[in-house]
Structure formats: C-alpha cells, structure tokens
Amino acid sequence: MPDTASAPVLLGNQPGSFPHSVLAERHPAIIRQVREAFPYEPGQHRALDELLANCTKGEIEPLPADAHDRDLWETWGLREYAGRSWFDVPWLWSESWFYRRLLQAVGYFGPGPWQGIDPFRPSKLAELDSHETDEELAALDDLAHRPAGEQAQALLHGSLWGNRADLGFRLSAEGAQAADAAPGLVADDSETLWSLLDAEGPDSGNRTLCLVADNAGRELVPDLLLIAHLLAAGRIGRAVLHVKPYPYYVSDATTADVVDALRRLTGAGGAAAAYGRRLWSALGDGRLVLRAHPFSSAPLPYQEMPGDLRAEFASATLTIVKGDLNYRRLVGDRLWAPTTPFPDVTAYFPGPVAALRTLKSDVITGLDSRTESELVAAEDQRWRTSGTHALIQVRVPG
C-alpha cells in the first residue's frame, strides 16, 4: 500500500461533507422509510425512535450481552469505538454499524415473529418489478442476435452501470443528471479484464470467477446476466457469487435477492427467461455457487480479510468487485489523491482483481491527471459523488 499519511481515513464529523450528510440525513431517511414499509409493533417503533436519536446525537453503545455476533463486532472495533460519537469514528465503520443496529431494532435477528424479515424487501421488489426492468429485459432479445464480443461488452457495461440502481443512493441523489462536459467512464481497463477471460485461452473451462455483488434488483440482474454469458461462452467454468449474509446498506444483495432475481428472469419470457434457466441450472450443478461470508458485512477494508476468504480470492482466475461500497473496502476508505495508482492500493489483494463501480463517494484512485483536471473543471468535486461517472479498473499481480 502507498503511504497513507497524506490520505486520511474518511470520517463523518465535517459538516457539509458527503459522509456527514449520509450520517445526518440519509440514515434518518432510511429509518423513516423502514417504519413506513411494514406494520411494525410498538416495541419496534420505540426501538427505531431510539436508534434515530442515538445515531444522530448519541454515542455508540455496546451490543446486548446475548447478541449472536457480539464477539465478532468487538473484534471489528466495537470495544474501541463504544462511547464515541457516530461522527468521530471511521465513516465505513459507522455506516455498517447503523445497519447492524437497524436490523436489531426491527427484530431481524429474533427470536420472534419478525425474525429474518428483510426491512428493505418492499423497495427491492418494487424496483425489480418496475417498468424499467421490463424494458431492460426485453432488450436482451435483440442482444441475443449480436456477435459474441458485442454481447460480452454490452453485458459488462450493463453490470457496470447497473450500479446506478442503488436504492440507498437514490434517497439523497434523486434526479441527478448526467454531466456531458466530462467523460462518463473515467478509467477503462476492460481490455485487461477480457484478456484474463479469453474464450480461446488455455484451460478456460477450469477458470473460476469470483464476483462480489453489491446491490439487489436492477443491479443484480445484469451481474447475473454477465455470469450466465461467461459460463455459456466458455470464458469460465465456474462462478462464485458473494452476497451479504443479511440485509445491508438498504439494497445490498442477499441470497433471497438472488432467488427473486432468478424468478424475475425466468418469468420474463424470451432471452431473459433463457438466461434465468441457465443460471438456475448452474446453481443446481455447482457451476454457480453462492457465498455469504460474515466478512462481506464487516466494517473493515478487504486488506483485513480473514484467511479463508483470502484463499478463495487467491484461487480465482479473476475477482470482480462491484459497486461503490466494495470499492471503498477494496482500496481503503481514505481520501486518496485521485492519481494514486490503483495497482498500488490493491497490491495486497491475493489474485487478479477488477473493480466495476459508479462513483458515489469521495474515494477514488487510478485516474490520470488530465482526466482529474477535466472533471474538476466541469463539476468541481461533484463528480466524485453524483453517480454519473464510472470506472473499470484491473490489477494483475506482476
């Protein structure tokens, strides 16, 4: 990793900053959304009111003694941060802690009748069942008649730009318009990505792709379509899809969301249904495997991943890391100089890694100086968080 002295860890204690707005504005909005999504009982309403007061004006509190994951969170930093303001600890940690506490407030971890009920499910399903999703799936009928290379590139970009469907981001950025004065794709290492997955290359059938998913709904669908294409085209022999072990960051994908997406595909008809059936079959015969590792919801960068996860990524032909949150965890949630080389900040990663991400937070690496200057001239610093720019960055160990 490069010297981090000049790249401070992002905190939420600076009024007017993007992290501060998430803690002070987005989290209360999410609490209101969750309250309205279900006919929760009085005890849950009280717990949500307490969380609202605590996350905006209070201090971080320990988990109950009988919490199933208390020991895990204490190793993740709870011992250190308890008693401190939510705004004065690393932003990544504070955000993750918010979702853990939200699930506790609504009874997700049980025991009780609300155990396992995803508080974000109504929003996820509404997006998955939307007219926009209908249009995107219908477009697959035309794509099926295009050359294989064109299909691959279209599905890669579908997976990349599908990240705009992040429901949590929409709460604070509804109506953001594309900026025409600067390029949409600020870094593009797609040629390197495809070189690792060359359909004509040796042992292509023995390759394993790990894909670390981000959001459910209209982002997860193109992720699944990309996996289906890579399997069918012989570019990989096996895919491992990493999802969250529990609802997280409003719209992050869980196993239940994968099942919902597959049902949406198989029920759509046409080419979409064919993709869905292929994926359903691939799950059944082991060519597609789901993982829900506890570290997927950890408030820590991937540099601190446990040994079993490191071994899995090390054995993969390529790991694709999707979305903004996973990018922050991949490179470290720091205010890097934008020209800091991406290979330098990911040098710890145990195998080839690719980041597919639309820009929705301040963290960025791997830009050339000219691109950075054009973006700043056109939009000041709004380009970092507007969601109107994207990147494909790849590091291959030397």
PDB file of N, CA and C in Angstrom, residues 310-374:
ATOM      1  N   ARG A 310      -9.303 -14.927   1.865  1.00  0.00           N
ATOM      2  CA  ARG A 310      -8.092 -14.644   1.096  1.00  0.00           C
ATOM      3  C   ARG A 310      -7.736 -15.841   0.208  1.00  0.00           C
ATOM      4  N   ALA A 311      -7.850 -17.045   0.744  1.00  0.00           N
ATOM      5  CA  ALA A 311      -7.524 -18.241  -0.032  1.00  0.00           C
ATOM      6  C   ALA A 311      -8.479 -18.409  -1.209  1.00  0.00           C
ATOM      7  N   GLU A 312      -9.747 -18.097  -1.012  1.00  0.00           N
ATOM      8  CA  GLU A 312     -10.713 -18.227  -2.106  1.00  0.00           C
ATOM      9  C   GLU A 312     -10.414 -17.234  -3.223  1.00  0.00           C
ATOM     10  N   PHE A 313     -10.135 -15.988  -2.875  1.00  0.00           N
ATOM     11  CA  PHE A 313      -9.808 -14.999  -3.898  1.00  0.00           C
ATOM     12  C   PHE A 313      -8.472 -15.335  -4.576  1.00  0.00           C
ATOM     13  N   ALA A 314      -7.547 -15.907  -3.818  1.00  0.00           N
ATOM     14  CA  ALA A 314      -6.247 -16.257  -4.396  1.00  0.00           C
ATOM     15  C   ALA A 314      -6.380 -17.343  -5.457  1.00  0.00           C
ATOM     16  N   SER A 315      -7.354 -18.227  -5.294  1.00  0.00           N
ATOM     17  CA  SER A 315      -7.516 -19.336  -6.233  1.00  0.00           C
ATOM     18  C   SER A 315      -8.341 -18.973  -7.457  1.00  0.00           C
ATOM     19  N   ALA A 316      -8.946 -17.781  -7.468  1.00  0.00           N
ATOM     20  CA  ALA A 316      -9.804 -17.373  -8.583  1.00  0.00           C
ATOM     21  C   ALA A 316      -8.976 -16.849  -9.751  1.00  0.00           C
ATOM     22  N   THR A 317      -9.459 -17.098 -10.957  1.00  0.00           N
ATOM     23  CA  THR A 317      -8.841 -16.511 -12.143  1.00  0.00           C
ATOM     24  C   THR A 317      -8.966 -15.002 -12.108  1.00  0.00           C
ATOM     25  N   LEU A 318     -10.113 -14.522 -11.633  1.00  0.00           N
ATOM     26  CA  LEU A 318     -10.381 -13.094 -11.508  1.00  0.00           C
ATOM     27  C   LEU A 318     -11.452 -12.895 -10.456  1.00  0.00           C
ATOM     28  N   THR A 319     -11.291 -11.865  -9.647  1.00  0.00           N
ATOM     29  CA  THR A 319     -12.340 -11.429  -8.732  1.00  0.00           C
ATOM     30  C   THR A 319     -12.841 -10.076  -9.206  1.00  0.00           C
ATOM     31  N   ILE A 320     -14.133  -9.989  -9.492  1.00  0.00           N
ATOM     32  CA  ILE A 320     -14.761  -8.717  -9.851  1.00  0.00           C
ATOM     33  C   ILE A 320     -15.457  -8.170  -8.610  1.00  0.00           C
ATOM     34  N   VAL A 321     -15.076  -6.959  -8.238  1.00  0.00           N
ATOM     35  CA  VAL A 321     -15.638  -6.298  -7.057  1.00  0.00           C
ATOM     36  C   VAL A 321     -16.581  -5.210  -7.553  1.00  0.00           C
ATOM     37  N   LYS A 322     -17.857  -5.368  -7.233  1.00  0.00           N
ATOM     38  CA  LYS A 322     -18.884  -4.488  -7.755  1.00  0.00           C
ATOM     39  C   LYS A 322     -19.241  -3.371  -6.779  1.00  0.00           C
ATOM     40  N   GLY A 323     -19.459  -2.176  -7.318  1.00  0.00           N
ATOM     41  CA  GLY A 323     -20.121  -1.123  -6.582  1.00  0.00           C
ATOM     42  C   GLY A 323     -19.240  -0.237  -5.728  1.00  0.00           C
ATOM     43  N   ASP A 324     -19.864   0.798  -5.206  1.00  0.00           N
ATOM     44  CA  ASP A 324     -19.155   1.852  -4.502  1.00  0.00           C
ATOM     45  C   ASP A 324     -18.657   1.402  -3.135  1.00  0.00           C
ATOM     46  N   LEU A 325     -19.520   0.761  -2.347  1.00  0.00           N
ATOM     47  CA  LEU A 325     -19.098   0.315  -1.025  1.00  0.00           C
ATOM     48  C   LEU A 325     -17.952  -0.683  -1.124  1.00  0.00           C
ATOM     49  N   ASN A 326     -18.061  -1.647  -2.018  1.00  0.00           N
ATOM     50  CA  ASN A 326     -16.989  -2.635  -2.155  1.00  0.00           C
ATOM     51  C   ASN A 326     -15.701  -1.995  -2.661  1.00  0.00           C
ATOM     52  N   TYR A 327     -15.824  -0.957  -3.473  1.00  0.00           N
ATOM     53  CA  TYR A 327     -14.624  -0.225  -3.911  1.00  0.00           C
ATOM     54  C   TYR A 327     -13.946   0.443  -2.718  1.00  0.00           C
ATOM     55  N   ARG A 328     -14.736   1.067  -1.858  1.00  0.00           N
ATOM     56  CA  ARG A 328     -14.177   1.695  -0.663  1.00  0.00           C
ATOM     57  C   ARG A 328     -13.461   0.662   0.196  1.00  0.00           C
ATOM     58  N   ARG A 329     -14.009  -0.519   0.290  1.00  0.00           N
ATOM     59  CA  ARG A 329     -13.377  -1.573   1.078  1.00  0.00           C
ATOM     60  C   ARG A 329     -12.148  -2.131   0.359  1.00  0.00           C
ATOM     61  N   LEU A 330     -12.168  -2.121  -0.964  1.00  0.00           N
ATOM     62  CA  LEU A 330     -11.049  -2.665  -1.732  1.00  0.00           C
ATOM     63  C   LEU A 330      -9.811  -1.785  -1.641  1.00  0.00           C
ATOM     64  N   VAL A 331      -9.988  -0.481  -1.824  1.00  0.00           N
ATOM     65  CA  VAL A 331      -8.824   0.422  -1.850  1.00  0.00           C
ATOM     66  C   VAL A 331      -8.553   1.079  -0.495  1.00  0.00           C
ATOM     67  N   GLY A 332      -9.478   0.934   0.436  1.00  0.00           N
ATOM     68  CA  GLY A 332      -9.358   1.617   1.715  1.00  0.00           C
ATOM     69  C   GLY A 332     -10.166   2.892   1.686  1.00  0.00           C
ATOM     70  N   ASP A 333     -10.978   3.116   2.719  1.00  0.00           N
ATOM     71  CA  ASP A 333     -11.912   4.246   2.731  1.00  0.00           C
ATOM     72  C   ASP A 333     -11.182   5.520   3.166  1.00  0.00           C
ATOM     73  N   ARG A 334     -10.324   5.997   2.263  1.00  0.00           N
ATOM     74  CA  ARG A 334      -9.461   7.143   2.540  1.00  0.00           C
ATOM     75  C   ARG A 334      -9.606   8.185   1.436  1.00  0.00           C
ATOM     76  N   LEU A 335      -9.243   9.388   1.765  1.00  0.00           N
ATOM     77  CA  LEU A 335      -9.273  10.465   0.787  1.00  0.00           C
ATOM     78  C   LEU A 335      -7.949  10.458   0.025  1.00  0.00           C
ATOM     79  N   TRP A 336      -7.813   9.460  -0.849  1.00  0.00           N
ATOM     80  CA  TRP A 336      -6.610   9.351  -1.672  1.00  0.00           C
ATOM     81  C   TRP A 336      -6.537  10.507  -2.664  1.00  0.00           C
ATOM     82  N   ALA A 337      -5.334  10.866  -3.048  1.00  0.00           N
ATOM     83  CA  ALA A 337      -5.188  11.699  -4.241  1.00  0.00           C
ATOM     84  C   ALA A 337      -5.722  10.890  -5.414  1.00  0.00           C
ATOM     85  N   PRO A 338      -6.575  11.462  -6.275  1.00  0.00           N
ATOM     86  CA  PRO A 338      -7.191  10.678  -7.352  1.00  0.00           C
ATOM     87  C   PRO A 338      -6.190  10.000  -8.287  1.00  0.00           C
ATOM     88  N   THR A 339      -4.976  10.500  -8.372  1.00  0.00           N
ATOM     89  CA  THR A 339      -3.970   9.905  -9.257  1.00  0.00           C
ATOM     90  C   THR A 339      -3.156   8.804  -8.575  1.00  0.00           C
ATOM     91  N   THR A 340      -3.480   8.470  -7.326  1.00  0.00           N
ATOM     92  CA  THR A 340      -2.818   7.344  -6.661  1.00  0.00           C
ATOM     93  C   THR A 340      -3.057   6.089  -7.482  1.00  0.00           C
ATOM     94  N   PRO A 341      -2.030   5.359  -7.878  1.00  0.00           N
ATOM     95  CA  PRO A 341      -2.234   4.191  -8.758  1.00  0.00           C
ATOM     96  C   PRO A 341      -3.104   3.113  -8.113  1.00  0.00           C
ATOM     97  N   PHE A 342      -4.087   2.647  -8.863  1.00  0.00           N
ATOM     98  CA  PHE A 342      -4.959   1.577  -8.392  1.00  0.00           C
ATOM     99  C   PHE A 342      -4.167   0.315  -8.059  1.00  0.00           C
ATOM    100  N   PRO A 343      -3.182  -0.091  -8.873  1.00  0.00           N
ATOM    101  CA  PRO A 343      -2.411  -1.293  -8.510  1.00  0.00           C
ATOM    102  C   PRO A 343      -1.675  -1.164  -7.184  1.00  0.00           C
ATOM    103  N   ASP A 344      -1.295   0.045  -6.820  1.00  0.00           N
ATOM    104  CA  ASP A 344      -0.584   0.231  -5.555  1.00  0.00           C
ATOM    105  C   ASP A 344      -1.504   0.001  -4.359  1.00  0.00           C
ATOM    106  N   VAL A 345      -2.718   0.531  -4.406  1.00  0.00           N
ATOM    107  CA  VAL A 345      -3.619   0.414  -3.250  1.00  0.00           C
ATOM    108  C   VAL A 345      -4.268  -0.963  -3.175  1.00  0.00           C
ATOM    109  N   THR A 346      -4.163  -1.761  -4.226  1.00  0.00           N
ATOM    110  CA  THR A 346      -4.705  -3.122  -4.212  1.00  0.00           C
ATOM    111  C   THR A 346      -3.603  -4.175  -4.262  1.00  0.00           C
ATOM    112  N   ALA A 347      -2.366  -3.775  -4.000  1.00  0.00           N
ATOM    113  CA  ALA A 347      -1.238  -4.704  -4.093  1.00  0.00           C
ATOM    114  C   ALA A 347      -1.367  -5.864  -3.108  1.00  0.00           C
ATOM    115  N   TYR A 348      -2.090  -5.659  -2.008  1.00  0.00           N
ATOM    116  CA  TYR A 348      -2.278  -6.707  -1.006  1.00  0.00           C
ATOM    117  C   TYR A 348      -3.197  -7.822  -1.490  1.00  0.00           C
ATOM    118  N   PHE A 349      -4.037  -7.544  -2.509  1.00  0.00           N
ATOM    119  CA  PHE A 349      -5.082  -8.492  -2.898  1.00  0.00           C
ATOM    120  C   PHE A 349      -4.422  -9.763  -3.435  1.00  0.00           C
ATOM    121  N   PRO A 350      -4.928 -10.933  -3.051  1.00  0.00           N
ATOM    122  CA  PRO A 350      -4.203 -12.175  -3.322  1.00  0.00           C
ATOM    123  C   PRO A 350      -4.292 -12.716  -4.744  1.00  0.00           C
ATOM    124  N   GLY A 351      -4.992 -12.050  -5.638  1.00  0.00           N
ATOM    125  CA  GLY A 351      -5.097 -12.513  -7.019  1.00  0.00           C
ATOM    126  C   GLY A 351      -5.536 -11.370  -7.918  1.00  0.00           C
ATOM    127  N   PRO A 352      -5.739 -11.644  -9.209  1.00  0.00           N
ATOM    128  CA  PRO A 352      -6.229 -10.608 -10.115  1.00  0.00           C
ATOM    129  C   PRO A 352      -7.581 -10.059  -9.635  1.00  0.00           C
ATOM    130  N   VAL A 353      -7.730  -8.740  -9.697  1.00  0.00           N
ATOM    131  CA  VAL A 353      -8.952  -8.122  -9.200  1.00  0.00           C
ATOM    132  C   VAL A 353      -9.370  -7.001 -10.137  1.00  0.00           C
ATOM    133  N   ALA A 354     -10.680  -6.909 -10.358  1.00  0.00           N
ATOM    134  CA  ALA A 354     -11.258  -5.844 -11.181  1.00  0.00           C
ATOM    135  C   ALA A 354     -12.337  -5.134 -10.374  1.00  0.00           C
ATOM    136  N   ALA A 355     -12.360  -3.821 -10.464  1.00  0.00           N
ATOM    137  CA  ALA A 355     -13.396  -3.016  -9.819  1.00  0.00           C
ATOM    138  C   ALA A 355     -14.321  -2.466 -10.885  1.00  0.00           C
ATOM    139  N   LEU A 356     -15.625  -2.708 -10.749  1.00  0.00           N
ATOM    140  CA  LEU A 356     -16.665  -2.114 -11.590  1.00  0.00           C
ATOM    141  C   LEU A 356     -17.512  -1.251 -10.671  1.00  0.00           C
ATOM    142  N   ARG A 357     -17.513   0.055 -10.945  1.00  0.00           N
ATOM    143  CA  ARG A 357     -18.118   0.952  -9.969  1.00  0.00           C
ATOM    144  C   ARG A 357     -18.577   2.245 -10.601  1.00  0.00           C
ATOM    145  N   THR A 358     -19.783   2.688 -10.234  1.00  0.00           N
ATOM    146  CA  THR A 358     -20.168   4.062 -10.500  1.00  0.00           C
ATOM    147  C   THR A 358     -19.790   4.897  -9.279  1.00  0.00           C
ATOM    148  N   LEU A 359     -19.386   6.133  -9.509  1.00  0.00           N
ATOM    149  CA  LEU A 359     -18.791   6.956  -8.458  1.00  0.00           C
ATOM    150  C   LEU A 359     -19.877   7.619  -7.622  1.00  0.00           C
ATOM    151  N   LYS A 360     -19.955   7.210  -6.330  1.00  0.00           N
ATOM    152  CA  LYS A 360     -20.974   7.750  -5.436  1.00  0.00           C
ATOM    153  C   LYS A 360     -20.437   8.033  -4.044  1.00  0.00           C
ATOM    154  N   SER A 361     -19.127   8.181  -3.946  1.00  0.00           N
ATOM    155  CA  SER A 361     -18.499   8.616  -2.695  1.00  0.00           C
ATOM    156  C   SER A 361     -17.181   9.286  -3.049  1.00  0.00           C
ATOM    157  N   ASP A 362     -16.531   9.861  -2.053  1.00  0.00           N
ATOM    158  CA  ASP A 362     -15.325  10.655  -2.305  1.00  0.00           C
ATOM    159  C   ASP A 362     -14.106   9.822  -2.682  1.00  0.00           C
ATOM    160  N   VAL A 363     -14.124   8.540  -2.382  1.00  0.00           N
ATOM    161  CA  VAL A 363     -12.938   7.704  -2.588  1.00  0.00           C
ATOM    162  C   VAL A 363     -12.721   7.445  -4.072  1.00  0.00           C
ATOM    163  N   ILE A 364     -11.490   7.690  -4.546  1.00  0.00           N
ATOM    164  CA  ILE A 364     -11.156   7.433  -5.948  1.00  0.00           C
ATOM    165  C   ILE A 364      -9.644   7.261  -6.068  1.00  0.00           C
ATOM    166  N   THR A 365      -9.230   6.329  -6.891  1.00  0.00           N
ATOM    167  CA  THR A 365      -7.815   6.140  -7.215  1.00  0.00           C
ATOM    168  C   THR A 365      -7.715   5.853  -8.710  1.00  0.00           C
ATOM    169  N   GLY A 366      -6.477   5.889  -9.217  1.00  0.00           N
ATOM    170  CA  GLY A 366      -6.215   5.384 -10.556  1.00  0.00           C
ATOM    171  C   GLY A 366      -6.555   6.293 -11.713  1.00  0.00           C
ATOM    172  N   LEU A 367      -6.804   7.579 -11.472  1.00  0.00           N
ATOM    173  CA  LEU A 367      -7.085   8.493 -12.577  1.00  0.00           C
ATOM    174  C   LEU A 367      -5.787   9.091 -13.103  1.00  0.00           C
ATOM    175  N   ASP A 368      -5.768   9.432 -14.392  1.00  0.00           N
ATOM    176  CA  ASP A 368      -4.636  10.212 -14.873  1.00  0.00           C
ATOM    177  C   ASP A 368      -4.919  11.690 -14.589  1.00  0.00           C
ATOM    178  N   SER A 369      -3.881  12.476 -14.558  1.00  0.00           N
ATOM    179  CA  SER A 369      -4.014  13.873 -14.124  1.00  0.00           C
ATOM    180  C   SER A 369      -4.906  14.675 -15.059  1.00  0.00           C
ATOM    181  N   ARG A 370      -4.882  14.348 -16.357  1.00  0.00           N
ATOM    182  CA  ARG A 370      -5.712  15.097 -17.303  1.00  0.00           C
ATOM    183  C   ARG A 370      -7.190  14.842 -17.040  1.00  0.00           C
ATOM    184  N   THR A 371      -7.544  13.577 -16.808  1.00  0.00           N
ATOM    185  CA  THR A 371      -8.948  13.254 -16.526  1.00  0.00           C
ATOM    186  C   THR A 371      -9.411  13.944 -15.260  1.00  0.00           C
ATOM    187  N   GLU A 372      -8.584  13.911 -14.226  1.00  0.00           N
ATOM    188  CA  GLU A 372      -8.958  14.580 -12.984  1.00  0.00           C
ATOM    189  C   GLU A 372      -9.184  16.069 -13.223  1.00  0.00           C
ATOM    190  N   SER A 373      -8.299  16.714 -13.966  1.00  0.00           N
ATOM    191  CA  SER A 373      -8.431  18.154 -14.216  1.00  0.00           C
ATOM    192  C   SER A 373      -9.709  18.462 -14.971  1.00  0.00           C
ATOM    193  N   GLU A 374     -10.048  17.643 -15.975  1.00  0.00           N
ATOM    194  CA  GLU A 374     -11.275  17.864 -16.744  1.00  0.00           C
ATOM    195  C   GLU A 374     -12.514  17.718 -15.859  1.00  0.00           C
TER     196      GLU A 374
END
